[in-house]
Coordinates of C-alpha atoms in Angstrom, one line a residue:
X1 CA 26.2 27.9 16.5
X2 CA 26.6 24.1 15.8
X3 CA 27.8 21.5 17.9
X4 CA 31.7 21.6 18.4
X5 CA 30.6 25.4 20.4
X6 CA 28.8 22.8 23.5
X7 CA 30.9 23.1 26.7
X8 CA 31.6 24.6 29.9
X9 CA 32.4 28.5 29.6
X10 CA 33.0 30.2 33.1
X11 CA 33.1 34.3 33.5
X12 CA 36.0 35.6 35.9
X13 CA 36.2 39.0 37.2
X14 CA 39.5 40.8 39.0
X15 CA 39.2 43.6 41.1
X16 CA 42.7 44.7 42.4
X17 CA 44.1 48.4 43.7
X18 CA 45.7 50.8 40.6
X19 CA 48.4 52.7 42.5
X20 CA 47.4 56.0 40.8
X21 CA 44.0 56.0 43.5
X22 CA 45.0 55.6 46.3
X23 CA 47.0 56.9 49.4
X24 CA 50.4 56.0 49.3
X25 CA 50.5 55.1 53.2
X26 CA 47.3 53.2 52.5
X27 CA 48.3 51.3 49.3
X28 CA 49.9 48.4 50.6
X29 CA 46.9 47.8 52.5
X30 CA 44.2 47.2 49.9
X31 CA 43.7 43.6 48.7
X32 CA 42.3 42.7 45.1
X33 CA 39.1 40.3 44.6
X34 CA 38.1 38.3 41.7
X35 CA 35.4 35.8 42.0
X36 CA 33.8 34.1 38.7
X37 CA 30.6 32.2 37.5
X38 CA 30.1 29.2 35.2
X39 CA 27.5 28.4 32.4
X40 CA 27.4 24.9 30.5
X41 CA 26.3 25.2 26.7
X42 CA 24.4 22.5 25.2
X43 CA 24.0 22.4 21.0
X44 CA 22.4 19.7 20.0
X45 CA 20.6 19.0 15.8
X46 CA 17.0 19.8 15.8
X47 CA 15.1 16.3 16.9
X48 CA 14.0 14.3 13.7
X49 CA 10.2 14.1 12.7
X50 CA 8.0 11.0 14.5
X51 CA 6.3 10.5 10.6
X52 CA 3.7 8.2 11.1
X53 CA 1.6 6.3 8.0
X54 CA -1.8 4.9 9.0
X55 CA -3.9 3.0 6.9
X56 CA -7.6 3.3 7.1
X57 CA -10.1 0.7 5.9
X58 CA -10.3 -2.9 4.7
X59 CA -7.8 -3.1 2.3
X60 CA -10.0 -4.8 0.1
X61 CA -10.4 -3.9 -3.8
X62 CA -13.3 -1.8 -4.6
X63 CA -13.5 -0.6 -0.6
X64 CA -12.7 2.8 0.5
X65 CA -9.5 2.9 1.1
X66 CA -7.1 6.0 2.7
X67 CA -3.7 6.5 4.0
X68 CA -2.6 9.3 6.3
X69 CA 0.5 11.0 7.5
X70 CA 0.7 12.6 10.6
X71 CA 4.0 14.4 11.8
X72 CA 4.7 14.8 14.9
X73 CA 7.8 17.7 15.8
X74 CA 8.9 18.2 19.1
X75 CA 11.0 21.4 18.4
X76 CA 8.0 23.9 18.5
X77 CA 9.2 26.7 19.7
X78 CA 12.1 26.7 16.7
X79 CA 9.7 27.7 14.5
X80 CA 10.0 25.5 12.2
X81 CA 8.3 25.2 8.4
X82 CA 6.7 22.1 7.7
X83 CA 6.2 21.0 4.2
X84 CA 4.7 17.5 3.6
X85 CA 4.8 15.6 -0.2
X86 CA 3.0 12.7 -0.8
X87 CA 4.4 10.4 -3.5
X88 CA 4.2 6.7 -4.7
X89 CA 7.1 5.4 -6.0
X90 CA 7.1 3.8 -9.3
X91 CA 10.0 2.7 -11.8
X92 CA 12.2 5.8 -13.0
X93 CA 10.8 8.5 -10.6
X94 CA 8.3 9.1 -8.0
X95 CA 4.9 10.3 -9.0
X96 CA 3.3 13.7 -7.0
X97 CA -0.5 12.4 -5.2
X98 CA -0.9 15.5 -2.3
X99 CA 1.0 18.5 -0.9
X100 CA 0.7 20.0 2.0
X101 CA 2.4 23.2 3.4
X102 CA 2.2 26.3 5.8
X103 CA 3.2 23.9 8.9
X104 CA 0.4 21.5 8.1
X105 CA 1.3 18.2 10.1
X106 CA -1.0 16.0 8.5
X107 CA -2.0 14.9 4.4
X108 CA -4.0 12.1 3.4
X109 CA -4.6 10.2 0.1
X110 CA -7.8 8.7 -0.8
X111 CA -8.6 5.7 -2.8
X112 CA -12.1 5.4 -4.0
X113 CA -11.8 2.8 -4.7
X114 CA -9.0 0.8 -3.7
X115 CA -8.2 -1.0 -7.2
X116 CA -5.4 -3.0 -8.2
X117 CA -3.4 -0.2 -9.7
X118 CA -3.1 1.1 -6.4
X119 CA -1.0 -1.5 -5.4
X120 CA 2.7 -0.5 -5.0
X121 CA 5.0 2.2 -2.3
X122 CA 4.1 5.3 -1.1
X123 CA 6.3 7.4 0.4
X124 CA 5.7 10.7 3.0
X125 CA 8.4 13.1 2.7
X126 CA 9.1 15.9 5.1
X127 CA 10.8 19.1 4.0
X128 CA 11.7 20.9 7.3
X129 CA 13.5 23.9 7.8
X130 CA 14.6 26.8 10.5
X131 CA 15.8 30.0 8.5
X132 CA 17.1 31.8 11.5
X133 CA 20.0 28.6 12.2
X134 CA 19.7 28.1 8.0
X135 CA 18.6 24.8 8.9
X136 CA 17.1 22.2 6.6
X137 CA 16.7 18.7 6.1
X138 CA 14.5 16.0 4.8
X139 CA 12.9 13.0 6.7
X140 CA 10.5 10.4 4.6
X141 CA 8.3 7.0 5.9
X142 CA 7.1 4.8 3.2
X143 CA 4.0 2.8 3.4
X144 CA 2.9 -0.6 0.6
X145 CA -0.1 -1.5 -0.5
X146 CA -1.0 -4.8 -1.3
X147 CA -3.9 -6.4 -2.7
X148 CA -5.7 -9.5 -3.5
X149 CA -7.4 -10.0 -6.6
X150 CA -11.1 -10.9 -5.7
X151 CA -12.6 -14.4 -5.9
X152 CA -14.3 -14.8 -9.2
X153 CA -17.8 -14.9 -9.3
X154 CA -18.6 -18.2 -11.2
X155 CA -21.8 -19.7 -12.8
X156 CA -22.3 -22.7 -14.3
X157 CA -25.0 -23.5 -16.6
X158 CA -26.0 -25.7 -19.7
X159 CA -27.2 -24.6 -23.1
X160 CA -29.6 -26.0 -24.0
X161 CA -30.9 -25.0 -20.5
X162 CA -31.3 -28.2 -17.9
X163 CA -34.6 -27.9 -17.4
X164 CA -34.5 -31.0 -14.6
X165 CA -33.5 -33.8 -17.0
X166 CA -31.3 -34.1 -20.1
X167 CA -32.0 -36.9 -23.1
X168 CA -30.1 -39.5 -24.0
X169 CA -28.3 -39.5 -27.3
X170 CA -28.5 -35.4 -27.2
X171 CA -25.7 -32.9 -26.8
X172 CA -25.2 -30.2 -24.2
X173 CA -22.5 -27.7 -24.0
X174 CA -21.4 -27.0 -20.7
X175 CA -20.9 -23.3 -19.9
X176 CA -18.9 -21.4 -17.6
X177 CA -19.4 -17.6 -16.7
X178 CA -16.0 -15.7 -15.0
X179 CA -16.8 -12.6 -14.2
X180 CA -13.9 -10.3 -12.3
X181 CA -14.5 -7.7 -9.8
X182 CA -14.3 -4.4 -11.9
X183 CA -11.7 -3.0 -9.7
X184 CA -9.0 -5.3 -11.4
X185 CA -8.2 -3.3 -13.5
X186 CA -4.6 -4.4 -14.4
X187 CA -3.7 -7.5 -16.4
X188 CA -4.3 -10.7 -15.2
X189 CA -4.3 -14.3 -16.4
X190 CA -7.6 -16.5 -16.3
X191 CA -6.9 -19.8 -16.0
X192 CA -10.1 -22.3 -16.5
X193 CA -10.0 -25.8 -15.8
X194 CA -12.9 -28.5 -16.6
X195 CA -12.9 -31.8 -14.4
X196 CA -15.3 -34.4 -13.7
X197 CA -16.4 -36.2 -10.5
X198 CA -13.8 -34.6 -8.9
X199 CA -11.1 -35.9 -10.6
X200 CA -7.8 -34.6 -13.0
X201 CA -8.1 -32.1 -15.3
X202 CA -10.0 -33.3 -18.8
X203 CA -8.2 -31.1 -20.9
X204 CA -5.4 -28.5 -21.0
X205 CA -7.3 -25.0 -20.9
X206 CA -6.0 -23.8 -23.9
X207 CA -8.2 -26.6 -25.5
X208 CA -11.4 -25.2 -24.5
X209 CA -13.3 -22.8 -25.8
X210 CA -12.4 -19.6 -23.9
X211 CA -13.9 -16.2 -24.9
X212 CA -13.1 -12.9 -23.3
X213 CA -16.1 -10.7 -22.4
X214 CA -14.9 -7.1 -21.4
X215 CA -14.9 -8.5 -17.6
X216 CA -16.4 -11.5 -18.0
X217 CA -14.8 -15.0 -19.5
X218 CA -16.8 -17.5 -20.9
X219 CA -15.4 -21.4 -20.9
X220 CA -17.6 -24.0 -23.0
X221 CA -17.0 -27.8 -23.3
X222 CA -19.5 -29.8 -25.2
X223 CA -20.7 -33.6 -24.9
X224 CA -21.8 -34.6 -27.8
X225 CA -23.5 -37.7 -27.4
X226 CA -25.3 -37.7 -23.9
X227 CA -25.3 -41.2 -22.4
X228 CA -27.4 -42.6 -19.3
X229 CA -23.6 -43.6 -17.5
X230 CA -23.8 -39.6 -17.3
X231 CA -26.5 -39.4 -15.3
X232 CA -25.3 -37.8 -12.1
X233 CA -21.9 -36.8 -13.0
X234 CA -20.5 -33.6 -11.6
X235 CA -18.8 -31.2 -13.6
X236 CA -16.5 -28.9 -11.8
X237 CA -15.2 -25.4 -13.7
X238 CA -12.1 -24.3 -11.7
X239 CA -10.8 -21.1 -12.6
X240 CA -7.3 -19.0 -11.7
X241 CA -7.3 -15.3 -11.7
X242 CA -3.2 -14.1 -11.5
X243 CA -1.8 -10.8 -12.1
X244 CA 0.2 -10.9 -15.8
X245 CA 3.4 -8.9 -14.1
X246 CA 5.9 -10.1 -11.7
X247 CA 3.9 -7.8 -9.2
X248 CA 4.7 -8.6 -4.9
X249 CA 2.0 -6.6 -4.6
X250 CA -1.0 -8.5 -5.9
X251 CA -1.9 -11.6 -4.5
X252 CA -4.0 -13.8 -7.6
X253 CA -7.2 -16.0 -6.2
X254 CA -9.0 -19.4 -7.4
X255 CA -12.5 -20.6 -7.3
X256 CA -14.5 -23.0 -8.4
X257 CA -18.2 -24.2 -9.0
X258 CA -19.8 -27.3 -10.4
X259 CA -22.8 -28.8 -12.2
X260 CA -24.3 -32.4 -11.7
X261 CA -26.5 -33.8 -14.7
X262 CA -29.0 -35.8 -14.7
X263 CA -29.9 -37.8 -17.9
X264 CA -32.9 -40.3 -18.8
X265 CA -32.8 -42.9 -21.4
X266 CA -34.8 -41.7 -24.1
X267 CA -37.0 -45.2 -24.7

């Protein structure tokens, strides 16, 4: 059966007198019937899957994070198999996360976390099929995650520590802790900038003194010869966390923190 069989078809049936039966006097007599009924055939494809992909949770790196697919088929009574795939779709092939079968209309994946890596497609494919019509087909809905790299957390202290006020004529190094959330766990760039009383950039980054910690950076800047015209300036460590690749997906963040001094003449 497929589509170009849909139409009207009508059934007529003829009775009319065979000669052989019947009288011959009474014959001419004996008038034929017919009468006929009518029956409209409609084919139509087996209705596509309503494949839905919900989200659940925040969104936010290192929350709980889960995405389900539900499908919804119309055509019960078809008896139809149902097999789901989840995938996520990544550069040269797609990569296998869940599978469901035996008519199960619903497969989640689960992120716990939700980290960085996550970020990217994901794709729910339907495999259904109706043996008795040798029917099959394949329907998919695709889903992307994005993310947002955290805000750093970022300290600012002085070594030797400030304990209230600083000497004249004596240097301090300035220091600046990064730390990243530890569900970043795909390359990113770490930008640090120094300024003071709020105004340009003293240096390019790259001329500071910027050490890698696991996932922690460390920035220094030193003043080597503390004057009293420092006394209440406000140093400002501004930092830039970006992802390394090209990625649409992840979404870099800034943040800053300062430090005001406060220096006495030593006479």
């Amino acid at each position: 059966l497929n589509s170009t069989d849909a139409g009207d078809y009508t059934c007529t049936a003829t009775i009319s007198p065979i000669g052989s039966g019947f009288d011959v006097d009474i014959e001419p007599y004996v008038i034929g019937t017919s009468n006929n009924g009518s029956y409209t055939l409609t084919v139509r494809d087996i209705l596509e899957p309503v494949i839905t992909i919900t989200p659940i949770g925040s969104g936010n790196i290192n929350d709980m994070y889960t995405l389900m697919c539900s499908v919804d088929i119309e055509d019960d009574l078809l008896n139809i198999e149902l097999n789901i795939t989840f995938l996520r779709v990544i550069d040269g092939g797609n990569e296998l996360l869940e599978y469901e079968d035996a008519g199960d209309a619903t497969i989640s994946v689960y992120f716990t976390p939700l980290r960085t890596s996550d970020s990217g497609r994901y794709r729910c494919s339907v495999d259904i099929s109706q043996a008795v019509i040798n029917y099959q087909d394949v329907f998919y809905e695709s889903f992307t995650i994005s993310t947002t790299i955290p805000t750093p957390e970022i300290v600012v202290t002085t070594d030797p520590p400030d304990l209230g006020t600083l000497v004249e004529g004596t240097y301090i190094d300035l220091v600046c802790a990064v730390t990243i959330n530890d569900a970043v766990n795909t390359d990113v760039d770490v930008i640090i900038e120094w300024s003071r009383n709020g105004g340009s950039p003293l240096m390019n980054s790259s001329d500071y003194s910027i050490s890698p910690i696991s996932d922690q950076y460390i920035s220094i800047i030193r003043i080597e010869e503390l004057m009293t015209s420092n006394n209440g300036d406000t140093f400002t460590c501004s930092v830039s966390i970006q992802p390394s690749s090209l990625s649409t997906n992840i979404t870099g963040s800034n943040g800053d923190n300062d430090i005001t001094l406060s220096v006495i003449d030593f006479t």
